[in-house]
PDB file of C-alpha atoms and ligand atoms in Angstrom:
ATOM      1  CA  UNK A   1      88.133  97.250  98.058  1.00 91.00           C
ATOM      2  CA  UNK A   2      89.900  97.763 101.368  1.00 97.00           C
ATOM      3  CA  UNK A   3      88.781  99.098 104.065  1.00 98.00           C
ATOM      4  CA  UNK A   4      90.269 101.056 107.176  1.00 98.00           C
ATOM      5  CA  UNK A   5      88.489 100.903 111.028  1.00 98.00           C
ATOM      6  CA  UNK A   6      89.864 102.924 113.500  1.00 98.00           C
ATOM      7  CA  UNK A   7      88.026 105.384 115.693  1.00 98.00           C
ATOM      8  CA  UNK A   8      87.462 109.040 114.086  1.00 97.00           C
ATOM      9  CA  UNK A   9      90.616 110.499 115.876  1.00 95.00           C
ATOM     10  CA  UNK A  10      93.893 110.677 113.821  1.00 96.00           C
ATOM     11  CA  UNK A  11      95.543 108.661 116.617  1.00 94.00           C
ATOM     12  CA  UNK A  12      97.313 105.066 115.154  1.00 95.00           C
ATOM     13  CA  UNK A  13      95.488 105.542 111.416  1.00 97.00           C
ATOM     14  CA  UNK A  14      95.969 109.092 110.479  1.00 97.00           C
ATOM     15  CA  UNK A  15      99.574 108.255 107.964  1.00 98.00           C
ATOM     16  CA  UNK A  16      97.810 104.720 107.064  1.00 98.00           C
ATOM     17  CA  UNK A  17      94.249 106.812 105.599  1.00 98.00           C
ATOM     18  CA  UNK A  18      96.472 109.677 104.108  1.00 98.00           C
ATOM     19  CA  UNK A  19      98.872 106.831 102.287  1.00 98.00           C
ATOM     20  CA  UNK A  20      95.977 104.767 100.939  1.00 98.00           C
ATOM     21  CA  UNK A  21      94.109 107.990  99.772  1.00 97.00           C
ATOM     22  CA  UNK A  22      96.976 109.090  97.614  1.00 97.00           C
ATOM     23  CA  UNK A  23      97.649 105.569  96.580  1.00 96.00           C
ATOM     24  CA  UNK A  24      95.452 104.248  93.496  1.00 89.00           C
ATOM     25  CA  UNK A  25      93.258 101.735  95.507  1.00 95.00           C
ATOM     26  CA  UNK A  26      89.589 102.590  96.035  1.00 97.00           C
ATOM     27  CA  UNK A  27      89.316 102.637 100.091  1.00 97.00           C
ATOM     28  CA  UNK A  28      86.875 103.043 102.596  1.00 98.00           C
ATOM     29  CA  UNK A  29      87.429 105.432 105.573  1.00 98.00           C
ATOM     30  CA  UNK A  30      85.058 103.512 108.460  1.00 98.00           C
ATOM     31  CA  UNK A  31      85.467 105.352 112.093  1.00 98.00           C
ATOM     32  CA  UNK A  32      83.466 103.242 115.197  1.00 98.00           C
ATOM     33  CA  UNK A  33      82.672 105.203 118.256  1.00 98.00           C
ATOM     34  CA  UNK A  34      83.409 102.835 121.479  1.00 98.00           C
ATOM     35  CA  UNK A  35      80.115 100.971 120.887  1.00 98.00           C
ATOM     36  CA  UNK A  36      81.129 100.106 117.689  1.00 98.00           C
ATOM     37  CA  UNK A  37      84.494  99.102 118.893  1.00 98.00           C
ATOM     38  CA  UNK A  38      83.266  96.556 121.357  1.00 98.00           C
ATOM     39  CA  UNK A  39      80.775  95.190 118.753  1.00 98.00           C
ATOM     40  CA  UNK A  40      83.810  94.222 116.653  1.00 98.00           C
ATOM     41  CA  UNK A  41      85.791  92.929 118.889  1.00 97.00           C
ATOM     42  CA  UNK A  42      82.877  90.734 120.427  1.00 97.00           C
ATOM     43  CA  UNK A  43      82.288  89.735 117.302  1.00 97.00           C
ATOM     44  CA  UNK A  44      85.797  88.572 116.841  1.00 95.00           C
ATOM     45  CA  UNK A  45      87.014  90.735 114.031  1.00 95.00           C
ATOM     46  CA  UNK A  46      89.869  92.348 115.611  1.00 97.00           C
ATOM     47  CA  UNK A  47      92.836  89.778 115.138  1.00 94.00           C
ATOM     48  CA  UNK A  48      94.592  91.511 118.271  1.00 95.00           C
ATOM     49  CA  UNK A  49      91.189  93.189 120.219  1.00 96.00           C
ATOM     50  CA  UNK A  50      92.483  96.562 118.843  1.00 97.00           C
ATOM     51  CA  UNK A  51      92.161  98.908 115.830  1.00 98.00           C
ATOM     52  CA  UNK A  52      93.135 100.077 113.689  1.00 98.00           C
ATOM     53  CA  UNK A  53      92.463  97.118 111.032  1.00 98.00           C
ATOM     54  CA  UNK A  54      92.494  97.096 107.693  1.00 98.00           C
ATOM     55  CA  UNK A  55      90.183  94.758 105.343  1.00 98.00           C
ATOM     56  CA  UNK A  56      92.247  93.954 102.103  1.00 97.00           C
ATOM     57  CA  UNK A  57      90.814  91.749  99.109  1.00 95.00           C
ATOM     58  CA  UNK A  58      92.786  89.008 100.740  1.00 96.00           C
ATOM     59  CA  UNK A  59      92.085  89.329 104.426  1.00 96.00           C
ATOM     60  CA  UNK A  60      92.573  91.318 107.807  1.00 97.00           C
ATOM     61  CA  UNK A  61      95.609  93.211 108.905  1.00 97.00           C
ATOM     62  CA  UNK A  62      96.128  94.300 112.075  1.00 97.00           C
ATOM     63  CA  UNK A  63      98.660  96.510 114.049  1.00 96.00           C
ATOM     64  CA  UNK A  64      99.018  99.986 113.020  1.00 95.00           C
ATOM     65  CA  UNK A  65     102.668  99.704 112.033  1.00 95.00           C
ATOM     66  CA  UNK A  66     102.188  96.700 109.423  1.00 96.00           C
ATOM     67  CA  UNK A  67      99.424  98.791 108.324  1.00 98.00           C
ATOM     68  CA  UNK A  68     101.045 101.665 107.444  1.00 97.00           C
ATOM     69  CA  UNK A  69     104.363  99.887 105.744  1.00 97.00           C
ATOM     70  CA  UNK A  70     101.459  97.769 103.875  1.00 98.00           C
ATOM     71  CA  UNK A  71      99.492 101.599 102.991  1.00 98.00           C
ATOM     72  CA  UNK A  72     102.852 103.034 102.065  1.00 98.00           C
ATOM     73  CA  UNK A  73     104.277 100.336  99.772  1.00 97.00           C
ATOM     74  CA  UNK A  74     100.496 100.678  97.917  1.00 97.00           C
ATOM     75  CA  UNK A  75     100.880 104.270  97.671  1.00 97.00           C
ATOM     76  CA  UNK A  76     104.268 104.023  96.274  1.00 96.00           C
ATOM     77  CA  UNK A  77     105.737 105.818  99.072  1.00 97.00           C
ATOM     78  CA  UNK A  78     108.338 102.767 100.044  1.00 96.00           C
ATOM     79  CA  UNK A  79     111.686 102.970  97.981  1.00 96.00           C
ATOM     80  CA  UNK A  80     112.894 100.433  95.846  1.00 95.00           C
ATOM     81  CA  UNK A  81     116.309 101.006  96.841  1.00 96.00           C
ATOM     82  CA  UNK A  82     116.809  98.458  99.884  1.00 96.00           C
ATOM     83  CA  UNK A  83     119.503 100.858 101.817  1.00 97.00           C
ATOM     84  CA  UNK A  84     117.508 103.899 101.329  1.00 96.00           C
ATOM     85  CA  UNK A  85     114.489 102.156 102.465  1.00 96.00           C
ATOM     86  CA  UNK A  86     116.808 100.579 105.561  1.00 97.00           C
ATOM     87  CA  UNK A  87     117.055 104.865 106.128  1.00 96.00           C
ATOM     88  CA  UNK A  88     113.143 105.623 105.989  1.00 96.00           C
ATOM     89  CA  UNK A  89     112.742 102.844 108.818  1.00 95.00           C
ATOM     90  CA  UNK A  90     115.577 104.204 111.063  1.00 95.00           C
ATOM     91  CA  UNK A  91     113.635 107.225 111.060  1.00 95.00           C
ATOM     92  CA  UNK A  92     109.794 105.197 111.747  1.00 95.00           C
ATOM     93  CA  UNK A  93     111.842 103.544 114.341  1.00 94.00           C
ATOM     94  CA  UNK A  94     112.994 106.760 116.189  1.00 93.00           C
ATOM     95  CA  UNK A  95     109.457 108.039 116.041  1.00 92.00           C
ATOM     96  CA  UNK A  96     108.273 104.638 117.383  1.00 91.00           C
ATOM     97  CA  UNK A  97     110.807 104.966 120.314  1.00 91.00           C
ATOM     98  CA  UNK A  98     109.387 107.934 121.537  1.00 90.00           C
ATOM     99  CA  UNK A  99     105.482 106.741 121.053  1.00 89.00           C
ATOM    100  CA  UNK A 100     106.524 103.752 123.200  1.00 91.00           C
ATOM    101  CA  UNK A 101     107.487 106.303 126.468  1.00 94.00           C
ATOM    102  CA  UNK A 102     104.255 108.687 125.988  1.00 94.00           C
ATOM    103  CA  UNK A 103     101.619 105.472 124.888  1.00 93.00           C
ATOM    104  CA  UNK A 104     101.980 104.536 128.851  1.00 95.00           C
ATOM    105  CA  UNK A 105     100.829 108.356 129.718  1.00 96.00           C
ATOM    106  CA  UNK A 106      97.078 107.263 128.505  1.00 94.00           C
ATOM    107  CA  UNK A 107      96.669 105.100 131.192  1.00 95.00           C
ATOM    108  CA  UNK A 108      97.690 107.566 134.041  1.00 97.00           C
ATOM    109  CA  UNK A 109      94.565 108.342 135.605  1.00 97.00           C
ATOM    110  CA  UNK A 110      95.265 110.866 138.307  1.00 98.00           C
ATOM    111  CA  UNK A 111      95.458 114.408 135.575  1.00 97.00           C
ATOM    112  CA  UNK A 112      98.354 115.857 137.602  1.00 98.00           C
ATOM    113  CA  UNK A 113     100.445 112.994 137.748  1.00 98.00           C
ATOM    114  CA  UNK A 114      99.674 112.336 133.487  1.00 98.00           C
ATOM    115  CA  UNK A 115     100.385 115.972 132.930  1.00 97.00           C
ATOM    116  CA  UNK A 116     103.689 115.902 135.050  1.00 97.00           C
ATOM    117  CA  UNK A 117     104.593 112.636 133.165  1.00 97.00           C
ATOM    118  CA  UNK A 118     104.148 114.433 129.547  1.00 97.00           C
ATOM    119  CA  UNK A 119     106.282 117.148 131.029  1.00 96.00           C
ATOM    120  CA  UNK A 120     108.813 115.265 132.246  1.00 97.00           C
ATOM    121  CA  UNK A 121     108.973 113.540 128.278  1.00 97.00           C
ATOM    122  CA  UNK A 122     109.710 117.746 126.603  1.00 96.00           C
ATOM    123  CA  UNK A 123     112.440 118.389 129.692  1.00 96.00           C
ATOM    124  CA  UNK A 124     115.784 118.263 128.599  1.00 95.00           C
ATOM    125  CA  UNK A 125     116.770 114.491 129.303  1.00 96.00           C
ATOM    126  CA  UNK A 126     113.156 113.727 128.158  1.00 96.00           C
ATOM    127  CA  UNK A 127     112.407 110.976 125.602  1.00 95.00           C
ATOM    128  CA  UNK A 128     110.204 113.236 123.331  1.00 96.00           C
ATOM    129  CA  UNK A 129     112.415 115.865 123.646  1.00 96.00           C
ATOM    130  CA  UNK A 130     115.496 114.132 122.339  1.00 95.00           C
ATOM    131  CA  UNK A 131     113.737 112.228 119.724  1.00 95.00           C
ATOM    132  CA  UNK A 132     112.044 115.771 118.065  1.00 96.00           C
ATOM    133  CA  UNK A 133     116.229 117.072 118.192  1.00 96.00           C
ATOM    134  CA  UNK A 134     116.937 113.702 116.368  1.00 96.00           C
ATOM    135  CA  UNK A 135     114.189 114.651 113.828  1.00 96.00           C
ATOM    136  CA  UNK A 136     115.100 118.291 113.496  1.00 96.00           C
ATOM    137  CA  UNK A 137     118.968 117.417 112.976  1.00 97.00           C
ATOM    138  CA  UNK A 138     117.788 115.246 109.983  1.00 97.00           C
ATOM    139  CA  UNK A 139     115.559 117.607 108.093  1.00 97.00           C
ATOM    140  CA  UNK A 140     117.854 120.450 108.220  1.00 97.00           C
ATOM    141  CA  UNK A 141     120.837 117.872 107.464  1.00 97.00           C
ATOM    142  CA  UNK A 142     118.700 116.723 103.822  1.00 97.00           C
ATOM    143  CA  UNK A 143     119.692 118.156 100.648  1.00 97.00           C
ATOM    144  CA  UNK A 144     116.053 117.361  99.261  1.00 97.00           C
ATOM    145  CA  UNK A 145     113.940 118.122 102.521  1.00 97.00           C
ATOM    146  CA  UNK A 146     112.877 115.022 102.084  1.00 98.00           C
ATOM    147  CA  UNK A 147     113.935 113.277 105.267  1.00 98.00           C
ATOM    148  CA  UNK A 148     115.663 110.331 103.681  1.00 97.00           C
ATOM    149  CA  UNK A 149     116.987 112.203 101.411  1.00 96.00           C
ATOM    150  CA  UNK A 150     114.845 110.900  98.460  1.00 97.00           C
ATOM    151  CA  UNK A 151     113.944 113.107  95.296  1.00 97.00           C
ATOM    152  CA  UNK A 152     110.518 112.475  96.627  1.00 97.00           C
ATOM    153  CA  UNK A 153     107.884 111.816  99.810  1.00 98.00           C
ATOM    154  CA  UNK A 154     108.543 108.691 101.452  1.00 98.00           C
ATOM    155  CA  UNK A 155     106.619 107.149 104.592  1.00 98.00           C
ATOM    156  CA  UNK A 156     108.931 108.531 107.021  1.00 98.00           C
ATOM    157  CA  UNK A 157     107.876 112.133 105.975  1.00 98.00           C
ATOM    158  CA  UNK A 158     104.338 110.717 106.571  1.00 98.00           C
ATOM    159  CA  UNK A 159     105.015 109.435 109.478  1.00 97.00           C
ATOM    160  CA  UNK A 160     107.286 112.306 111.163  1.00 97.00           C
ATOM    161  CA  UNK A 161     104.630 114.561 109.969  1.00 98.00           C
ATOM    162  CA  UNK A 162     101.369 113.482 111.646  1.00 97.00           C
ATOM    163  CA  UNK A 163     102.890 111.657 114.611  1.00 95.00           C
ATOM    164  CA  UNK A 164     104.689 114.866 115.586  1.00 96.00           C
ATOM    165  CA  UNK A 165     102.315 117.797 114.706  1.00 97.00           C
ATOM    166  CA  UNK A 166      99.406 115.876 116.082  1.00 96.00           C
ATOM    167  CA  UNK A 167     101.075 115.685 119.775  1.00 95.00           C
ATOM    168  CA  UNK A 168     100.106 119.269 119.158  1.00 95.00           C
ATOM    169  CA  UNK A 169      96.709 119.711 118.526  1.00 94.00           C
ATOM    170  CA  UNK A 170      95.237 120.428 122.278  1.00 93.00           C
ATOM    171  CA  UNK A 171      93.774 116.892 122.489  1.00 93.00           C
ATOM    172  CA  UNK A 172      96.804 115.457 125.167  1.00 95.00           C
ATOM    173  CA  UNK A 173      96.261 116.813 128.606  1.00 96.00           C
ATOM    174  CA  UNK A 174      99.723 118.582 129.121  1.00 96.00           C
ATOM    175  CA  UNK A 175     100.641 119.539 125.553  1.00 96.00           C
ATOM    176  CA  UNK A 176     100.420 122.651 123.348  1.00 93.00           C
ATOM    177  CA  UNK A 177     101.470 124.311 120.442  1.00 93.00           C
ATOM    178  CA  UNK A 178     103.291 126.967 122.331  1.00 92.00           C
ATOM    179  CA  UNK A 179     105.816 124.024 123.450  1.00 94.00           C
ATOM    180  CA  UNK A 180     106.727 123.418 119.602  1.00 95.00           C
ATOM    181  CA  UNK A 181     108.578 126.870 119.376  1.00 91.00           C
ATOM    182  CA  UNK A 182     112.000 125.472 120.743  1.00 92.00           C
ATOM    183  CA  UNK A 183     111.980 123.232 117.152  1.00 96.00           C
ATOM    184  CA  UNK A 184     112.527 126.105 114.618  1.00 96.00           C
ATOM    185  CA  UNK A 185     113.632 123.198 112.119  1.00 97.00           C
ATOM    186  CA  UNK A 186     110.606 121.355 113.087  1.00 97.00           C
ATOM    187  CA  UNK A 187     108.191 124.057 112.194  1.00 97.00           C
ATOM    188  CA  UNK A 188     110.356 124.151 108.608  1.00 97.00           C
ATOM    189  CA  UNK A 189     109.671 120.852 108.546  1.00 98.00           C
ATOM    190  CA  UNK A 190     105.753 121.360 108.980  1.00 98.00           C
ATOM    191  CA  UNK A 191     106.195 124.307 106.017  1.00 97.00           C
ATOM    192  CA  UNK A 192     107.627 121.924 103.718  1.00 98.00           C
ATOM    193  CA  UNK A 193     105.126 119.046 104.103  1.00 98.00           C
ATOM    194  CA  UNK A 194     101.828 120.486 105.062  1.00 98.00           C
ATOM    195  CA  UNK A 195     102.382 122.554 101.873  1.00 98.00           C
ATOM    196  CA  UNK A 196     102.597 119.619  99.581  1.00 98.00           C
ATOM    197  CA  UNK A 197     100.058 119.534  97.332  1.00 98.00           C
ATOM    198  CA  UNK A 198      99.094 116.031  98.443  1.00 97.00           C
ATOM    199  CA  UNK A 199      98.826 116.355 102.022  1.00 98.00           C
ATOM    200  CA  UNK A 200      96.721 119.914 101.258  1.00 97.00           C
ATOM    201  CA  UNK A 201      94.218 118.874  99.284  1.00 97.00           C
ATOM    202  CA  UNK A 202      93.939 115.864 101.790  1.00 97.00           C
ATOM    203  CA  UNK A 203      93.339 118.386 104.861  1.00 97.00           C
ATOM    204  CA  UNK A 204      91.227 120.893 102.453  1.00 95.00           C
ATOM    205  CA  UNK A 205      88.582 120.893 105.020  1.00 94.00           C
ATOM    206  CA  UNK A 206      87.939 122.226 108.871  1.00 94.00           C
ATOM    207  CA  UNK A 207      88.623 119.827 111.633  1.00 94.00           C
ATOM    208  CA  UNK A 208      89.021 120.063 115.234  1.00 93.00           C
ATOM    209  CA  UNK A 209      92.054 118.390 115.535  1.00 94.00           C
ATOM    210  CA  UNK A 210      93.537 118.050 112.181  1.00 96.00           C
ATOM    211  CA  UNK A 211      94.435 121.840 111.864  1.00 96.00           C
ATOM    212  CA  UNK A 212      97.905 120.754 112.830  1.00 97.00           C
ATOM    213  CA  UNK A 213      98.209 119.556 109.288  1.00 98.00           C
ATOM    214  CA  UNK A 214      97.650 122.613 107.741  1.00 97.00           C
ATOM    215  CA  UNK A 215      99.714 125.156 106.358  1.00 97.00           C
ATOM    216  CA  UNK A 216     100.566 128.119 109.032  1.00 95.00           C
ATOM    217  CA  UNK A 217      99.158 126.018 111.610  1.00 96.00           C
ATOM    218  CA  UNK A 218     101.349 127.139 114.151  1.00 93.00           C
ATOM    219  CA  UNK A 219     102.775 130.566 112.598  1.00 88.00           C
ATOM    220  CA  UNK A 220     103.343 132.708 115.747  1.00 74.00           C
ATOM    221  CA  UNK A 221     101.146 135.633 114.722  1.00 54.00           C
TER     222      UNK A 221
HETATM  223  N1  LIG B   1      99.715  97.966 118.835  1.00 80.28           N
HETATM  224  C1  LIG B   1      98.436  98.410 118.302  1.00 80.28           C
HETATM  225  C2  LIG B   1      97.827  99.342 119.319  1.00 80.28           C
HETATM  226  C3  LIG B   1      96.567  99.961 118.871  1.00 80.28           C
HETATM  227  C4  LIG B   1      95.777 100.560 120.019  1.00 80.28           C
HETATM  228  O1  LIG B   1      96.229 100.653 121.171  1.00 80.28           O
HETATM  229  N2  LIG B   1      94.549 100.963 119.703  1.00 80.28           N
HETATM  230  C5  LIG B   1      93.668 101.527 120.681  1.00 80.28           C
HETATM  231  C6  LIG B   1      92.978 102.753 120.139  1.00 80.28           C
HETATM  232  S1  LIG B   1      94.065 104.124 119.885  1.00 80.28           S
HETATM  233  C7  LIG B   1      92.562 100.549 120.989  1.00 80.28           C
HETATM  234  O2  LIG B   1      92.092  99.837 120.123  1.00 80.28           O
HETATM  235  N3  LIG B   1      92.150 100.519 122.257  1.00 80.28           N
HETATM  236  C8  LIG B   1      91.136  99.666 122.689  1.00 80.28           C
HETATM  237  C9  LIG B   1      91.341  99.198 124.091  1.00 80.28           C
HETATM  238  O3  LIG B   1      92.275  99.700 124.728  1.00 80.28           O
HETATM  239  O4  LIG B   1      90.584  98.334 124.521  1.00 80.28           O
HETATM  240  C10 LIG B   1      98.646  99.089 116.972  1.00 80.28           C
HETATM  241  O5  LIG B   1      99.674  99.757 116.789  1.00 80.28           O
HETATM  242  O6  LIG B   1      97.790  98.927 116.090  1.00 80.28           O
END
């Protein structure tokens, strides 16, 4: 059995829980409130002091990203081919670029300044900004829609498709769906995957913050 522990948000897990549900494993979804995070890491569980972790048959793993390559390849979602697969981590790696510039916005305390530093990541030069062109360039560039080109979902779809939309869901002091409408391709993009059949019946449900993942989710009306 493995299990996942990570705090109820989508945050660092969200592509790790939605790759081990479609996989075949049986998995357990365990969210901590901060309580429960100190208790494990007092405890000495948390290889790092962070989550997520995830429990496997054979031990602890810990950072998100070796997670979700480790969910991904157990879901089937890594391809065999070793150049294609060199192509789905370009892409995780551009999407990790960009997480590195707006992580450091968490720990701005003063609102104004954290909101003005968010901004600063959509303005034309901004990190964020440039990395969602990147993104956009390469889904309307694939033949498949897949954005590796594969006949199939691979964890850079995953990966592009909940660290992007969920910048989006209200949550992040600063950000809001309206600011998605320059990314017509990215909105495509949302189309294609949150109307998968995998990742709906995954987000079949009502959620305060997972509506990004939805289909129509932000349709202007
Ligand atoms: N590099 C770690 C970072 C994970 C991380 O920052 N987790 C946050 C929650 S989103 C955490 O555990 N914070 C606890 C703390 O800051 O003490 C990873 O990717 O797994």
């Amino acid at each position: 059995m493995h299990e996942l522990i990570y705090f109820d948000s989508p945050g660092y897990a969200e592509p790790i829980r939605f790759c081990l549900e479609i996989s075949q494993v049986p998995w357990k979804n365990t969210t901590v409130d901060w309580d429960g995070y100190l208790a494990l890491k007092n405890s000495g569980e948390l290889p790092w002091g962070f989550l997520p972790i995830l429990k496997t048959p054979q031990g602890t793993l810990a950072e998100s990203n070796a997670l979700v390559r480790y969910a991904a390849a157990v879901a089937g979602l890594e391809p065999e081919d070793l150049f294609v697969r060199g192509k789905v981590d370009e892409l995780i790696e551009l999407m990790n670029g960009w997480r590195a510039d707006f992580s450091p916005t968490f720990y701005i305390d003063d609102l104004d300044e954290k909101i003005a530093a968010r901004k600063a990541l959509f303005a034309e030069d901004g990190k964020v900004h440039l990395g969602l062109l990147d993104l956009e360039k390469i889904y309307t560039a694939s033949a498949t829609g897949w954005l590796a080109g594969t006949e199939d979902m691979t964890l850079a779809d995953v990966q592009a498709f909940m660290n992007v939309f969920m910048m989006f869901s209200g949550q992040f002091d600063g950000i809001d769906a309206t600011m998605l409408q320059p990314y017509p391709g990215l909105l495509k993009f949302h189309d294609f995957m949150a109307n998968d059949e995998r990742v709906k019946a995954y987000y079949d449900y009502e959620d305060e913050l997972r509506w990004v993942f939805k289909p129509g989710a932000f349709a202007t009306k």
